[in-house]
Amino acid sequence: MNITFRWYGRDNDTVTLDHIRQIPNVKGIVWALHQKAAGELWTKEEIREEADYIQSKGFHIDVVESVNVHEDIKLGIGNRDLYIDNYKQTIRNLAEVGVKVICYNFMPIFDWTRTDMFHPLEDGSTALYFDKEKVQNLDPQQLVKTVSEASDLTLPGWEPERMARIAELFEAYKEVDEQKLWDNLRYFLDAIIPVAEEVGIRMAIHPDDPPYSIFGLPRIITGAASYEKLININESLANSFTFCSGSMGASPENDMVAIAEKYAYRSPFAHIRNVKIDENGSFAETSHFTSDGSINIKGIVKALHDQNYTGYVRPDHGRHLWGEVCRPGYGLYDRALGIMYLNGLWDAYSEQSGGK
């Protein structure tokens, strides 16, 4: 298990690399060029500058999250071939500095979706929250307003240039159902996977968050069946998954321990976090501690340990603790606590198995 920590850059994060260095056993930084718009080429110079800075603090730069996919690619329209060409060259440029995994997603319009950025929890902390009933009656424009007003920092998947086109995009997606979205993903993978194979990068698709349709938009990376469909598109290990316990696990239909047991070999990157799911399907993000949520974090880590998982792991969204002012879900304190819980579980399982 190679522990990493997501970081948004020198001028775009309340957390510094010097803070992260103080968390035991963090080996790498999960990074990106967050100033780049979806579809834009990442140049060698920009990549090298960021990579050099991260490595100067003693971290590896093996994992990038995310090289965002332009909506034209998901829609199968317009300049998709131009944006795919940019994507292919970006993969090559990232490989030159030693990147080994690129996490991306194929969610229409919205990336992760929450209705409350600072939902109060019983312990006095706040966390990201998804109100399923509210979403069923919510104007998407109101959701954009809620998210955009939550922080002055960038929020991945909620780029202003994309949100400015929201009415136009909803109109365009009226012509795209699940099958069409799968077809467009296949077109994209057919183009990029040979490049990824050539340069030794594994493309790790992130599950939809939440893993079911919202606002009538298609969602396709939702559970084990979608993983099988992806494998059938291209069996290469360059066509891989980001295992995310909180995203896929937000549907009680998904047994995340069983999914970890079956697909760890094809998941070079794992996001481990917990959510508490209500009877109506709403969910709040909680601490990583197993008993605080609905996800069997202990079982997931054991499944990874039993397979001698050597992939990259990061604590995912954390609560907002002790008055910390930070990007929603991405403070320092609770993610550091999450790492220590994961470290402790891994050490305990190692002790049980004779130090292996």
Short mmCIF file of C-alpha atoms in Angstrom, two decimals:
data_model
loop_
_atom_site.label_atom_id
_atom_site.label_comp_id
_atom_site.label_asym_id
_atom_site.label_seq_id
_atom_site.Cartn_x
_atom_site.Cartn_y
_atom_site.Cartn_z
CA MET A 1 0.00 0.00 0.00
CA ASN A 2 1.60 3.21 -1.19
CA ILE A 3 0.02 6.07 0.81
CA THR A 4 -0.53 9.36 -1.02
CA PHE A 5 -2.25 12.68 -0.35
CA ARG A 6 -4.17 14.87 -2.80
CA TRP A 7 -2.85 18.42 -3.14
CA TYR A 8 -4.07 21.29 -5.29
CA GLY A 9 -0.94 23.38 -5.72
CA ARG A 10 1.09 26.15 -4.11
CA ASP A 11 -1.42 28.93 -4.70
CA ASN A 12 -4.57 26.82 -4.64
CA ASP A 13 -4.58 24.92 -1.33
CA THR A 14 -4.80 25.72 2.37
CA VAL A 15 -2.62 22.65 2.99
CA THR A 16 1.10 22.83 2.22
CA LEU A 17 3.54 20.10 1.33
CA ASP A 18 5.38 20.88 4.56
CA HIS A 19 2.16 20.04 6.44
CA ILE A 20 1.77 16.78 4.53
CA ARG A 21 5.38 15.76 5.28
CA GLN A 22 4.40 15.54 8.96
CA ILE A 23 1.83 12.78 8.32
CA PRO A 24 3.52 9.39 8.85
CA ASN A 25 4.01 7.11 5.85
CA VAL A 26 2.85 9.50 3.11
CA LYS A 27 5.07 8.73 0.16
CA GLY A 28 3.50 10.61 -2.74
CA ILE A 29 1.42 13.57 -3.80
CA VAL A 30 -1.62 13.15 -6.02
CA TRP A 31 -1.49 16.26 -8.17
CA ALA A 32 -2.68 17.99 -11.32
CA LEU A 33 -2.39 21.25 -13.21
CA HIS A 34 -5.62 22.58 -11.82
CA GLN A 35 -5.41 25.82 -13.76
CA LYS A 36 -5.81 23.92 -17.05
CA ALA A 37 -9.24 23.78 -18.67
CA ALA A 38 -10.65 20.44 -19.81
CA GLY A 39 -9.34 19.62 -23.26
CA GLU A 40 -6.25 21.82 -22.95
CA LEU A 41 -2.78 20.42 -23.61
CA TRP A 42 -0.52 20.09 -20.58
CA THR A 43 2.89 21.26 -21.75
CA LYS A 44 6.16 19.64 -20.77
CA GLU A 45 7.37 22.86 -19.14
CA GLU A 46 4.28 23.22 -16.91
CA ILE A 47 4.42 19.57 -15.93
CA ARG A 48 8.13 19.66 -15.13
CA GLU A 49 7.84 22.78 -12.95
CA GLU A 50 5.13 21.25 -10.76
CA ALA A 51 6.79 17.83 -10.61
CA ASP A 52 10.14 19.31 -9.61
CA TYR A 53 8.59 21.27 -6.75
CA ILE A 54 6.75 18.24 -5.36
CA GLN A 55 9.83 16.05 -5.62
CA SER A 56 11.93 18.72 -3.91
CA LYS A 57 9.86 18.05 -0.78
CA GLY A 58 10.65 14.33 -0.88
CA PHE A 59 7.45 13.02 -2.46
CA HIS A 60 6.92 10.94 -5.60
CA ILE A 61 4.66 12.27 -8.36
CA ASP A 62 3.42 8.90 -9.69
CA VAL A 63 -0.32 9.71 -9.67
CA VAL A 64 -2.15 12.54 -11.44
CA GLU A 65 -5.81 13.28 -10.67
CA SER A 66 -7.31 14.47 -12.96
CA VAL A 67 -6.70 15.15 -16.60
CA ASN A 68 -10.28 16.24 -17.19
CA VAL A 69 -12.17 14.97 -20.22
CA HIS A 70 -13.80 17.66 -22.37
CA GLU A 71 -17.58 17.52 -22.71
CA ASP A 72 -17.29 17.25 -26.51
CA ILE A 73 -15.65 13.85 -25.99
CA LYS A 74 -18.42 12.66 -23.68
CA LEU A 75 -21.06 13.99 -26.05
CA GLY A 76 -19.32 12.69 -29.16
CA ILE A 77 -19.60 16.04 -30.94
CA GLY A 78 -17.67 19.01 -32.24
CA ASN A 79 -13.95 19.06 -31.59
CA ARG A 80 -13.68 15.74 -29.78
CA ASP A 81 -10.85 14.49 -32.00
CA LEU A 82 -8.87 17.67 -31.33
CA TYR A 83 -9.37 17.28 -27.58
CA ILE A 84 -8.46 13.59 -27.75
CA ASP A 85 -5.23 14.47 -29.57
CA ASN A 86 -4.42 16.94 -26.77
CA TYR A 87 -5.19 14.22 -24.23
CA LYS A 88 -2.88 11.72 -25.92
CA GLN A 89 -0.01 14.21 -25.98
CA THR A 90 -0.64 15.09 -22.33
CA ILE A 91 -0.33 11.38 -21.47
CA ARG A 92 3.03 11.28 -23.27
CA ASN A 93 4.23 14.45 -21.53
CA LEU A 94 3.26 13.14 -18.09
CA ALA A 95 5.04 9.85 -18.74
CA GLU A 96 8.27 11.75 -19.40
CA VAL A 97 8.44 12.90 -15.75
CA GLY A 98 7.59 9.44 -14.42
CA VAL A 99 3.82 9.53 -13.93
CA LYS A 100 2.44 5.99 -13.72
CA VAL A 101 -1.32 6.47 -13.12
CA ILE A 102 -3.85 8.99 -14.42
CA CYS A 103 -7.21 9.12 -12.66
CA TYR A 104 -10.06 10.52 -14.77
CA ASN A 105 -13.85 10.30 -14.94
CA PHE A 106 -16.55 10.22 -17.60
CA MET A 107 -19.42 11.90 -15.70
CA PRO A 108 -21.68 14.21 -17.73
CA ILE A 109 -21.58 17.92 -16.76
CA PHE A 110 -21.15 17.43 -13.01
CA ASP A 111 -18.29 15.66 -11.31
CA TRP A 112 -19.06 14.66 -7.72
CA THR A 113 -22.40 16.07 -6.57
CA ARG A 114 -23.33 17.26 -3.08
CA THR A 115 -26.19 19.45 -1.87
CA ASP A 116 -24.44 20.77 1.24
CA MET A 117 -20.75 21.54 1.52
CA PHE A 118 -20.69 21.97 5.32
CA HIS A 119 -23.40 19.70 6.72
CA PRO A 120 -23.31 19.57 10.56
CA LEU A 121 -22.59 16.17 12.10
CA GLU A 122 -23.42 15.01 15.62
CA ASP A 123 -19.82 15.34 16.80
CA GLY A 124 -19.71 19.06 15.96
CA SER A 125 -17.71 18.71 12.74
CA THR A 126 -19.13 19.40 9.28
CA ALA A 127 -18.91 17.36 6.08
CA LEU A 128 -20.09 17.05 2.51
CA TYR A 129 -23.70 15.83 2.25
CA PHE A 130 -25.97 14.54 -0.49
CA ASP A 131 -29.73 14.98 0.01
CA LYS A 132 -31.27 12.55 -2.45
CA GLU A 133 -34.81 13.86 -2.11
CA LYS A 134 -33.68 17.45 -2.52
CA VAL A 135 -31.84 16.65 -5.75
CA GLN A 136 -35.03 15.19 -7.24
CA ASN A 137 -36.66 18.62 -7.03
CA LEU A 138 -33.65 20.89 -7.34
CA ASP A 139 -32.88 23.25 -10.22
CA PRO A 140 -29.35 22.39 -11.40
CA GLN A 141 -28.57 26.11 -11.48
CA GLN A 142 -29.23 26.26 -7.75
CA LEU A 143 -26.80 23.42 -7.20
CA VAL A 144 -24.14 25.29 -9.18
CA LYS A 145 -24.73 28.34 -6.97
CA THR A 146 -24.41 26.26 -3.78
CA VAL A 147 -21.13 24.71 -4.87
CA SER A 148 -19.57 27.86 -6.36
CA GLU A 149 -20.29 29.90 -3.22
CA ALA A 150 -18.77 27.29 -0.91
CA SER A 151 -15.14 28.25 -1.48
CA ASP A 152 -12.88 30.72 -3.24
CA LEU A 153 -10.64 27.78 -4.15
CA THR A 154 -11.16 25.64 -7.24
CA LEU A 155 -13.40 22.62 -6.89
CA PRO A 156 -12.52 19.69 -9.18
CA GLY A 157 -15.22 19.00 -11.73
CA TRP A 158 -16.92 22.33 -11.12
CA GLU A 159 -14.80 24.54 -13.34
CA PRO A 160 -16.39 27.98 -14.01
CA GLU A 161 -16.02 27.65 -17.78
CA ARG A 162 -18.05 24.44 -17.72
CA MET A 163 -20.68 25.75 -15.31
CA ALA A 164 -21.19 28.83 -17.51
CA ARG A 165 -22.46 26.47 -20.24
CA ILE A 166 -24.78 24.44 -18.04
CA ALA A 167 -28.03 25.21 -19.89
CA GLU A 168 -26.39 24.46 -23.23
CA LEU A 169 -24.91 21.22 -21.92
CA PHE A 170 -28.20 19.96 -20.49
CA GLU A 171 -29.79 20.55 -23.88
CA ALA A 172 -27.00 18.62 -25.61
CA TYR A 173 -27.27 15.67 -23.23
CA LYS A 174 -30.94 15.19 -24.13
CA GLU A 175 -29.57 13.24 -27.10
CA VAL A 176 -27.25 11.06 -24.99
CA ASP A 177 -28.49 7.99 -23.14
CA GLU A 178 -26.39 5.39 -21.30
CA GLN A 179 -25.63 3.41 -24.44
CA LYS A 180 -24.51 6.51 -26.31
CA LEU A 181 -22.29 7.52 -23.40
CA TRP A 182 -20.76 4.02 -23.40
CA ASP A 183 -20.17 4.36 -27.15
CA ASN A 184 -18.40 7.67 -26.61
CA LEU A 185 -16.28 6.21 -23.81
CA ARG A 186 -15.30 3.33 -26.10
CA TYR A 187 -14.26 5.83 -28.81
CA PHE A 188 -12.13 7.68 -26.27
CA LEU A 189 -10.51 4.51 -24.90
CA ASP A 190 -9.80 3.15 -28.37
CA ALA A 191 -7.78 6.32 -28.98
CA ILE A 192 -5.90 6.73 -25.69
CA ILE A 193 -5.22 3.21 -24.39
CA PRO A 194 -2.63 2.37 -27.07
CA VAL A 195 -0.76 5.56 -26.10
CA ALA A 196 -0.98 4.69 -22.40
CA GLU A 197 0.34 1.19 -23.11
CA GLU A 198 3.19 2.62 -25.15
CA VAL A 199 4.42 4.92 -22.37
CA GLY A 200 3.62 2.69 -19.36
CA ILE A 201 0.75 4.65 -17.83
CA ARG A 202 -2.41 3.09 -16.40
CA MET A 203 -5.60 5.04 -17.02
CA ALA A 204 -7.80 4.60 -13.94
CA ILE A 205 -11.42 5.64 -14.43
CA HIS A 206 -13.19 6.98 -11.34
CA PRO A 207 -16.72 5.77 -10.55
CA ASP A 208 -19.67 8.12 -10.84
CA ASP A 209 -20.40 10.02 -7.65
CA PRO A 210 -23.10 9.19 -6.68
CA PRO A 211 -23.33 5.99 -8.73
CA TYR A 212 -26.80 6.56 -10.19
CA SER A 213 -28.54 9.02 -12.46
CA ILE A 214 -29.21 12.57 -11.26
CA PHE A 215 -31.07 15.32 -13.15
CA GLY A 216 -31.85 12.75 -15.83
CA LEU A 217 -28.19 12.51 -16.88
CA PRO A 218 -26.76 9.09 -17.74
CA ARG A 219 -24.31 7.47 -15.35
CA ILE A 220 -22.34 4.42 -16.43
CA ILE A 221 -19.51 3.65 -13.95
CA THR A 222 -21.74 2.51 -11.12
CA GLY A 223 -20.78 -0.98 -9.93
CA ALA A 224 -19.21 -4.35 -10.69
CA ALA A 225 -21.25 -4.83 -13.90
CA SER A 226 -19.81 -1.61 -15.33
CA TYR A 227 -16.29 -2.81 -14.49
CA GLU A 228 -16.93 -5.95 -16.51
CA LYS A 229 -18.20 -3.87 -19.40
CA LEU A 230 -15.04 -1.75 -19.30
CA ILE A 231 -12.83 -4.82 -19.36
CA ASN A 232 -14.74 -6.09 -22.38
CA ILE A 233 -14.04 -2.81 -24.19
CA ASN A 234 -10.30 -3.25 -23.75
CA GLU A 235 -8.64 -6.00 -21.69
CA SER A 236 -5.33 -4.13 -21.39
CA LEU A 237 -4.27 -3.30 -17.82
CA ALA A 238 -3.74 0.23 -19.12
CA ASN A 239 -7.57 0.35 -19.03
CA SER A 240 -7.95 0.28 -15.26
CA PHE A 241 -10.12 1.58 -12.41
CA THR A 242 -9.82 3.95 -9.50
CA PHE A 243 -11.36 2.03 -6.63
CA CYS A 244 -13.40 4.58 -4.63
CA SER A 245 -15.18 3.16 -1.60
CA GLY A 246 -17.19 6.30 -0.92
CA SER A 247 -18.39 6.98 -4.45
CA MET A 248 -19.40 3.48 -5.53
CA GLY A 249 -20.28 2.62 -1.93
CA ALA A 250 -22.92 5.38 -1.81
CA SER A 251 -25.22 2.77 -3.35
CA PRO A 252 -26.02 0.02 -0.82
CA GLU A 253 -26.27 -2.38 -3.77
CA ASN A 254 -22.48 -2.29 -4.11
CA ASP A 255 -20.54 -4.61 -1.79
CA MET A 256 -17.26 -2.71 -1.66
CA VAL A 257 -15.36 -5.50 0.09
CA ALA A 258 -16.33 -7.96 -2.65
CA ILE A 259 -15.45 -5.40 -5.32
CA ALA A 260 -12.05 -4.81 -3.68
CA GLU A 261 -11.43 -8.56 -3.55
CA LYS A 262 -12.26 -9.03 -7.23
CA TYR A 263 -10.85 -5.90 -8.84
CA ALA A 264 -7.84 -4.82 -6.77
CA TYR A 265 -5.53 -6.21 -9.46
CA ARG A 266 -7.09 -3.81 -11.93
CA SER A 267 -7.17 -0.81 -9.57
CA PRO A 268 -3.73 0.80 -9.36
CA PHE A 269 -5.23 3.67 -7.37
CA ALA A 270 -7.68 3.58 -4.45
CA HIS A 271 -9.68 6.29 -2.70
CA ILE A 272 -10.72 5.04 0.72
CA ARG A 273 -13.40 6.92 2.65
CA ASN A 274 -16.62 6.29 4.53
CA VAL A 275 -20.19 7.51 4.11
CA LYS A 276 -23.27 7.10 6.29
CA ILE A 277 -26.27 6.23 4.13
CA ASP A 278 -29.77 7.09 5.34
CA GLU A 279 -32.84 4.96 4.66
CA ASN A 280 -33.95 7.35 1.89
CA GLY A 281 -30.60 7.12 0.09
CA SER A 282 -29.17 10.43 1.29
CA PHE A 283 -25.64 10.21 2.67
CA ALA A 284 -23.17 12.18 4.75
CA GLU A 285 -19.42 11.80 4.61
CA THR A 286 -17.99 10.66 7.93
CA SER A 287 -14.64 9.87 9.48
CA HIS A 288 -12.76 6.93 7.97
CA PHE A 289 -13.46 4.88 11.13
CA THR A 290 -15.54 1.87 10.06
CA SER A 291 -18.21 2.18 12.75
CA ASP A 292 -18.95 5.81 11.86
CA GLY A 293 -20.38 4.97 8.44
CA SER A 294 -21.97 2.37 6.21
CA ILE A 295 -18.80 1.20 4.44
CA ASN A 296 -16.73 -1.68 5.80
CA ILE A 297 -13.37 0.09 5.71
CA LYS A 298 -11.77 -2.65 7.82
CA GLY A 299 -12.90 -5.27 5.31
CA ILE A 300 -11.68 -3.24 2.34
CA VAL A 301 -8.20 -2.78 3.78
CA LYS A 302 -8.05 -6.48 4.66
CA ALA A 303 -9.05 -7.40 1.09
CA LEU A 304 -6.23 -5.21 -0.23
CA HIS A 305 -3.75 -6.53 2.34
CA ASP A 306 -4.59 -10.16 1.59
CA GLN A 307 -3.66 -9.50 -2.05
CA ASN A 308 -0.44 -7.71 -1.08
CA TYR A 309 -1.79 -4.58 -2.73
CA THR A 310 1.08 -2.34 -3.84
CA GLY A 311 -1.06 0.30 -5.55
CA TYR A 312 -1.50 3.91 -4.53
CA VAL A 313 -3.98 4.75 -1.77
CA ARG A 314 -5.18 8.10 -0.57
CA PRO A 315 -7.66 9.08 2.11
CA ASP A 316 -10.54 10.68 0.29
CA HIS A 317 -12.81 13.47 1.45
CA GLY A 318 -12.55 14.33 5.11
CA ARG A 319 -14.67 16.21 7.61
CA HIS A 320 -13.91 19.81 8.57
CA LEU A 321 -12.47 19.69 12.11
CA TRP A 322 -11.38 22.05 14.86
CA GLY A 323 -12.32 25.24 13.04
CA GLU A 324 -10.17 24.53 9.99
CA VAL A 325 -10.95 26.78 7.01
CA CYS A 326 -10.33 24.76 3.87
CA ARG A 327 -11.63 23.56 0.51
CA PRO A 328 -14.81 21.53 1.18
CA GLY A 329 -13.83 17.94 1.88
CA TYR A 330 -10.10 18.61 1.56
CA GLY A 331 -8.81 19.85 4.87
CA LEU A 332 -5.66 18.60 6.54
CA TYR A 333 -6.80 17.22 9.87
CA ASP A 334 -9.40 14.59 9.08
CA ARG A 335 -7.51 13.24 6.08
CA ALA A 336 -4.43 12.90 8.31
CA LEU A 337 -6.55 11.00 10.85
CA GLY A 338 -7.80 8.82 8.01
CA ILE A 339 -4.26 7.96 6.99
CA MET A 340 -3.38 6.94 10.51
CA TYR A 341 -6.44 4.66 10.64
CA LEU A 342 -5.43 3.04 7.34
CA ASN A 343 -1.84 2.69 8.58
CA GLY A 344 -3.07 1.06 11.79
CA LEU A 345 -5.32 -1.42 9.98
CA TRP A 346 -2.53 -2.37 7.59
CA ASP A 347 -0.04 -2.87 10.43
CA ALA A 348 -2.54 -4.99 12.36
CA TYR A 349 -3.25 -7.24 9.39
CA SER A 350 0.49 -7.54 8.77
CA GLU A 351 1.03 -8.64 12.35
CA GLN A 352 -1.74 -11.22 12.05
CA SER A 353 -0.17 -12.66 8.90
CA GLY A 354 3.30 -12.90 10.39
CA GLY A 355 4.65 -9.58 9.19
CA LYS A 356 3.72 -10.00 5.56
#
